[in-house]
Short mmCIF file of C-alpha atoms in Angstrom, two decimals:
data_model
loop_
_atom_site.label_atom_id
_atom_site.label_comp_id
_atom_site.label_asym_id
_atom_site.label_seq_id
_atom_site.Cartn_x
_atom_site.Cartn_y
_atom_site.Cartn_z
CA MET A 1 -92.86 32.74 64.75
CA TYR A 2 -89.35 31.50 63.57
CA LYS A 3 -86.69 32.28 65.92
CA LEU A 4 -83.70 30.13 64.69
CA VAL A 5 -82.34 29.91 60.89
CA ALA A 6 -79.85 27.35 60.34
CA LEU A 7 -77.88 27.75 57.14
CA ASP A 8 -75.70 25.44 55.18
CA MET A 9 -72.91 27.26 53.54
CA ASP A 10 -71.46 25.91 50.37
CA GLY A 11 -74.26 25.86 47.61
CA THR A 12 -76.71 27.72 50.24
CA LEU A 13 -75.47 30.75 51.96
CA LEU A 14 -72.45 31.12 49.52
CA THR A 15 -72.73 31.90 45.80
CA SER A 16 -70.77 29.80 43.23
CA ASN A 17 -67.78 32.06 43.82
CA LYS A 18 -67.75 31.57 47.48
CA THR A 19 -69.23 34.86 48.53
CA ILE A 20 -72.30 36.27 50.53
CA SER A 21 -74.48 38.41 48.31
CA PRO A 22 -75.12 42.08 49.58
CA ARG A 23 -78.95 41.10 49.58
CA THR A 24 -78.46 37.87 51.61
CA LYS A 25 -76.05 39.60 54.25
CA GLN A 26 -78.77 42.47 54.51
CA ALA A 27 -81.63 39.97 55.01
CA ILE A 28 -79.54 38.13 57.78
CA GLN A 29 -78.67 41.16 59.62
CA ALA A 30 -82.31 42.43 59.53
CA ALA A 31 -83.40 39.00 61.00
CA ARG A 32 -80.76 39.16 63.75
CA GLU A 33 -82.05 42.81 64.58
CA GLN A 34 -85.58 41.27 65.10
CA GLY A 35 -83.85 38.79 67.78
CA VAL A 36 -83.69 35.71 65.39
CA VAL A 37 -80.66 33.51 65.94
CA VAL A 38 -79.03 32.79 62.74
CA VAL A 39 -76.37 30.09 62.72
CA LEU A 40 -74.10 28.45 60.18
CA ALA A 41 -74.38 24.63 59.87
CA SER A 42 -71.52 23.43 57.77
CA GLY A 43 -69.60 20.22 56.87
CA ARG A 44 -66.64 22.64 57.09
CA PRO A 45 -64.12 22.79 60.14
CA VAL A 46 -64.40 26.13 62.14
CA ASP A 47 -61.33 27.40 60.53
CA GLY A 48 -63.20 27.40 57.13
CA MET A 49 -66.12 29.44 58.52
CA VAL A 50 -64.46 31.90 60.57
CA ARG A 51 -64.05 34.55 57.80
CA TYR A 52 -67.63 34.41 56.82
CA LEU A 53 -68.69 34.45 60.56
CA ASP A 54 -66.72 37.70 60.76
CA GLU A 55 -68.26 39.26 57.39
CA LEU A 56 -71.71 38.50 59.09
CA GLY A 57 -70.78 39.97 62.50
CA MET A 58 -71.77 36.63 64.24
CA THR A 59 -68.89 36.64 66.56
CA SER A 60 -70.11 37.37 70.03
CA ASP A 61 -70.80 34.59 72.77
CA GLN A 62 -74.52 34.73 72.09
CA ASP A 63 -73.69 33.48 68.64
CA TYR A 64 -73.13 29.73 67.86
CA VAL A 65 -71.62 27.64 65.04
CA LEU A 66 -72.19 24.03 63.83
CA SER A 67 -69.17 22.74 62.24
CA TYR A 68 -68.21 19.24 60.75
CA ASN A 69 -71.90 18.69 60.05
CA ALA A 70 -72.65 19.45 63.65
CA SER A 71 -70.28 17.02 65.20
CA LEU A 72 -69.08 20.13 67.13
CA VAL A 73 -71.63 22.77 68.42
CA GLN A 74 -69.89 25.74 69.77
CA ARG A 75 -70.25 29.33 71.23
CA ILE A 76 -68.02 31.34 68.68
CA ALA A 77 -66.27 33.82 71.08
CA SER A 78 -65.55 31.51 73.85
CA LYS A 79 -65.41 28.52 71.76
CA GLU A 80 -67.13 26.77 74.57
CA VAL A 81 -68.16 23.11 73.20
CA ILE A 82 -71.84 22.41 73.98
CA ARG A 83 -72.06 19.41 71.98
CA LYS A 84 -69.36 17.03 70.65
CA GLN A 85 -70.12 13.57 69.00
CA ILE A 86 -66.96 12.22 67.39
CA LEU A 87 -65.06 9.22 66.24
CA THR A 88 -61.83 7.56 67.39
CA GLY A 89 -58.30 6.49 65.70
CA LEU A 90 -59.92 2.92 65.42
CA ASP A 91 -62.63 4.22 63.43
CA ALA A 92 -60.41 6.15 61.04
CA LYS A 93 -57.97 3.10 60.41
CA ASN A 94 -60.98 0.77 59.74
CA ILE A 95 -62.52 3.11 57.22
CA ALA A 96 -59.08 4.00 55.53
CA ASN A 97 -58.67 0.14 55.28
CA LEU A 98 -61.97 -0.08 53.61
CA ALA A 99 -61.19 2.84 51.18
CA ARG A 100 -58.11 1.18 50.19
CA GLU A 101 -60.11 -1.89 49.30
CA LEU A 102 -62.40 0.00 47.28
CA GLY A 103 -59.80 1.99 45.61
CA CYS A 104 -60.48 5.40 46.57
CA HIS A 105 -58.80 8.23 48.68
CA VAL A 106 -59.51 8.94 52.41
CA HIS A 107 -59.07 11.98 54.70
CA ALA A 108 -60.04 12.78 58.07
CA PHE A 109 -59.98 15.49 60.76
CA SER A 110 -57.81 14.97 63.94
CA SER A 111 -58.23 16.92 66.83
CA GLU A 112 -54.39 16.54 67.21
CA HIS A 113 -53.09 16.59 63.56
CA GLY A 114 -55.74 18.58 61.65
CA LEU A 115 -56.54 17.40 58.15
CA ILE A 116 -54.85 14.26 57.69
CA THR A 117 -54.58 11.79 54.85
CA PRO A 118 -52.45 8.66 54.01
CA ALA A 119 -51.66 9.84 50.34
CA ASP A 120 -51.77 13.43 49.20
CA ASN A 121 -54.46 13.92 46.39
CA TYR A 122 -56.51 16.66 44.66
CA TYR A 123 -59.63 16.28 46.90
CA THR A 124 -57.54 16.82 49.94
CA GLN A 125 -55.86 19.77 48.62
CA HIS A 126 -59.43 21.13 47.53
CA GLU A 127 -60.41 20.55 51.03
CA ALA A 128 -57.51 22.48 52.41
CA LYS A 129 -57.85 25.21 49.95
CA ILE A 130 -61.46 26.05 50.81
CA ASN A 131 -60.85 26.11 54.61
CA GLN A 132 -57.48 27.80 54.31
CA ILE A 133 -55.74 25.06 56.38
CA SER A 134 -52.74 22.90 56.00
CA THR A 135 -52.61 19.22 55.44
CA THR A 136 -50.54 16.50 57.12
CA VAL A 137 -49.71 13.30 55.08
CA MET A 138 -49.59 10.42 57.68
CA ASP A 139 -50.39 6.75 57.75
CA PHE A 140 -53.48 6.16 59.48
CA SER A 141 -51.89 3.21 61.25
CA GLU A 142 -49.92 5.73 63.26
CA LEU A 143 -52.88 6.88 64.87
CA ALA A 144 -53.81 5.71 68.55
CA ASP A 145 -56.97 3.77 68.87
CA ASP A 146 -58.46 6.36 71.02
CA ASP A 147 -57.24 9.60 69.08
CA GLU A 148 -60.05 12.11 68.80
CA ILE A 149 -61.20 12.03 65.03
CA ILE A 150 -63.86 14.43 64.04
CA LYS A 151 -65.03 12.72 61.10
CA VAL A 152 -63.69 10.67 58.18
CA MET A 153 -64.29 11.25 54.44
CA LEU A 154 -64.02 8.99 51.36
CA ILE A 155 -62.87 11.49 48.56
CA ASP A 156 -62.38 10.91 44.83
CA GLU A 157 -63.51 11.62 41.24
CA PRO A 158 -67.22 11.40 41.11
CA GLU A 159 -67.40 8.22 39.38
CA VAL A 160 -64.72 6.68 41.34
CA LEU A 161 -66.54 7.66 44.67
CA SER A 162 -69.86 6.40 43.39
CA ALA A 163 -68.50 2.91 42.65
CA ALA A 164 -67.01 2.84 46.10
CA ILE A 165 -70.38 3.90 47.62
CA ALA A 166 -72.13 1.20 45.70
CA GLN A 167 -69.80 -1.40 47.37
CA LEU A 168 -70.29 -0.01 50.96
CA PRO A 169 -71.16 -2.96 53.23
CA ALA A 170 -74.81 -2.33 54.66
CA GLU A 171 -73.32 -2.62 58.35
CA LEU A 172 -71.35 0.53 57.98
CA TYR A 173 -74.67 2.48 57.62
CA GLU A 174 -75.50 0.93 60.98
CA GLN A 175 -72.30 1.87 62.62
CA TYR A 176 -71.90 5.55 61.32
CA THR A 177 -73.86 8.59 59.94
CA ILE A 178 -73.05 8.79 56.27
CA VAL A 179 -73.93 11.49 54.03
CA GLN A 180 -72.65 12.89 50.67
CA SER A 181 -72.10 16.56 50.69
CA ALA A 182 -70.56 16.88 47.12
CA PRO A 183 -70.31 14.54 44.34
CA PHE A 184 -66.50 13.97 45.23
CA PHE A 185 -67.11 13.91 49.30
CA LEU A 186 -68.61 11.24 51.35
CA GLU A 187 -68.52 12.18 54.94
CA ILE A 188 -68.55 9.44 57.74
CA MET A 189 -69.30 10.57 61.24
CA ASN A 190 -70.54 9.51 64.76
CA PRO A 191 -73.80 7.85 64.46
CA LYS A 192 -75.40 10.60 66.68
CA SER A 193 -74.07 13.46 64.65
CA ASN A 194 -75.73 15.08 61.92
CA LYS A 195 -76.99 18.48 61.18
CA GLY A 196 -80.39 17.55 62.46
CA THR A 197 -79.47 16.31 65.72
CA GLY A 198 -77.06 19.37 66.10
CA VAL A 199 -79.88 22.08 65.37
CA ALA A 200 -82.33 20.21 67.54
CA MET A 201 -79.85 20.37 70.38
CA LEU A 202 -79.17 23.92 69.73
CA ALA A 203 -82.77 24.76 69.79
CA GLU A 204 -83.45 23.02 72.88
CA HIS A 205 -80.65 24.79 74.52
CA LEU A 206 -82.27 28.17 73.34
CA GLY A 207 -85.60 26.86 74.51
CA LEU A 208 -87.05 26.56 71.22
CA ASP A 209 -89.00 23.59 69.34
CA ALA A 210 -88.77 22.45 65.79
CA SER A 211 -91.72 24.65 64.59
CA GLN A 212 -89.75 27.79 65.41
CA VAL A 213 -86.83 26.67 63.30
CA ILE A 214 -85.86 27.25 59.55
CA CYS A 215 -83.11 25.04 57.93
CA MET A 216 -81.97 25.66 54.52
CA GLY A 217 -79.56 23.49 52.37
CA ASP A 218 -78.69 21.89 49.09
CA ALA A 219 -76.98 18.40 49.63
CA GLY A 220 -77.30 15.20 51.17
CA ASN A 221 -75.85 16.29 54.51
CA ASP A 222 -78.49 18.78 54.92
CA SER A 223 -81.22 16.17 54.91
CA HIS A 224 -81.25 15.51 58.62
CA MET A 225 -81.89 19.31 59.37
CA LEU A 226 -84.40 19.78 56.70
CA GLU A 227 -86.59 16.83 58.17
CA TYR A 228 -86.31 18.47 61.42
CA ALA A 229 -87.26 21.95 60.83
CA GLY A 230 -90.71 23.46 61.13
CA LEU A 231 -89.64 24.85 57.70
CA GLY A 232 -87.22 22.83 55.81
CA VAL A 233 -85.99 24.64 52.81
CA ALA A 234 -84.23 23.25 49.59
CA MET A 235 -82.39 25.71 47.48
CA GLY A 236 -83.07 25.76 43.69
CA ASN A 237 -79.46 24.12 43.09
CA ALA A 238 -80.29 21.39 45.60
CA THR A 239 -80.28 17.65 44.62
CA ASP A 240 -83.80 16.12 43.93
CA ASP A 241 -83.65 13.94 46.94
CA VAL A 242 -83.33 16.98 49.20
CA LYS A 243 -85.83 18.84 47.25
CA ALA A 244 -88.05 15.93 47.81
CA LEU A 245 -87.77 16.23 51.72
CA ALA A 246 -88.53 19.98 51.83
CA ASN A 247 -91.48 21.97 52.74
CA HIS A 248 -90.41 24.83 50.50
CA ILE A 249 -88.01 25.23 47.47
CA THR A 250 -86.40 28.60 47.07
CA ALA A 251 -84.28 30.14 44.53
CA SER A 252 -80.57 29.08 43.88
CA ASN A 253 -77.59 30.17 45.94
CA ASP A 254 -76.72 32.57 42.77
CA GLU A 255 -80.34 34.14 43.08
CA ASP A 256 -80.50 35.01 46.69
CA GLY A 257 -82.40 32.15 47.61
CA VAL A 258 -81.50 32.60 51.43
CA ALA A 259 -82.47 36.20 51.29
CA LEU A 260 -85.95 35.43 49.67
CA VAL A 261 -86.87 33.13 52.41
CA ILE A 262 -85.85 35.19 55.31
CA GLU A 263 -87.44 38.37 53.50
CA GLU A 264 -90.97 36.21 53.08
CA PHE A 265 -91.15 34.01 56.23
CA ILE A 266 -89.48 36.40 58.99
CA LEU A 267 -89.33 39.67 57.70
CA ASN A 268 -92.65 39.56 56.12
CA LYS A 269 -91.68 41.55 52.97
#
């Protein structure tokens, strides 16, 4: 029996207009009433998730959230951090220098400064808008080597970012977890940090194993948790590589794909 459901947000839980459908909301509530733990696992910062957690009523200290691709795993009410795997200012500086050489923009999430970028750009503003946070323009050389950096992202027009990705040195993939969450976002994190390790840690914390876990997603940053889960579900709108990893493919995020899975595998409808 499944006891934990981990949901990606953008392209999975949320429709294309960034809302949660009534059917999906009802299915999640019904699963929670049966004692199933439902968590949001997103590349977003917690600030960009709060309004959806509120909408779903997932705000108690028995509720958890996985933010920044599970670089942080926290209790929601107390904000107690139960897992943190992050980067440093030195990492951010090195990655920013590489981004400059590759001709693409970069931004990062700093514990002290919030969302930071060396040069204001469309995609940093997009990040700020969807998460309802502000942006600080600062040269990454101003960061201390030991500053807490949660993650760094290469960001740009899809064709520019694709060209940059093609030139990334192989050793970068040995130093960091690198996942693409959108055609214009490449996320670089602590090598121990990904949604799979985050969900696995939470499952262990709850006394569960992988066979009791459902994970649903649509993009490359969801791949680790789909591989981990007893039931890894790709959305109908997922990328082909994510679909290839999945045990099950559901309808798209605009067709109540999340609700359909919960209804079939948990509510037995």
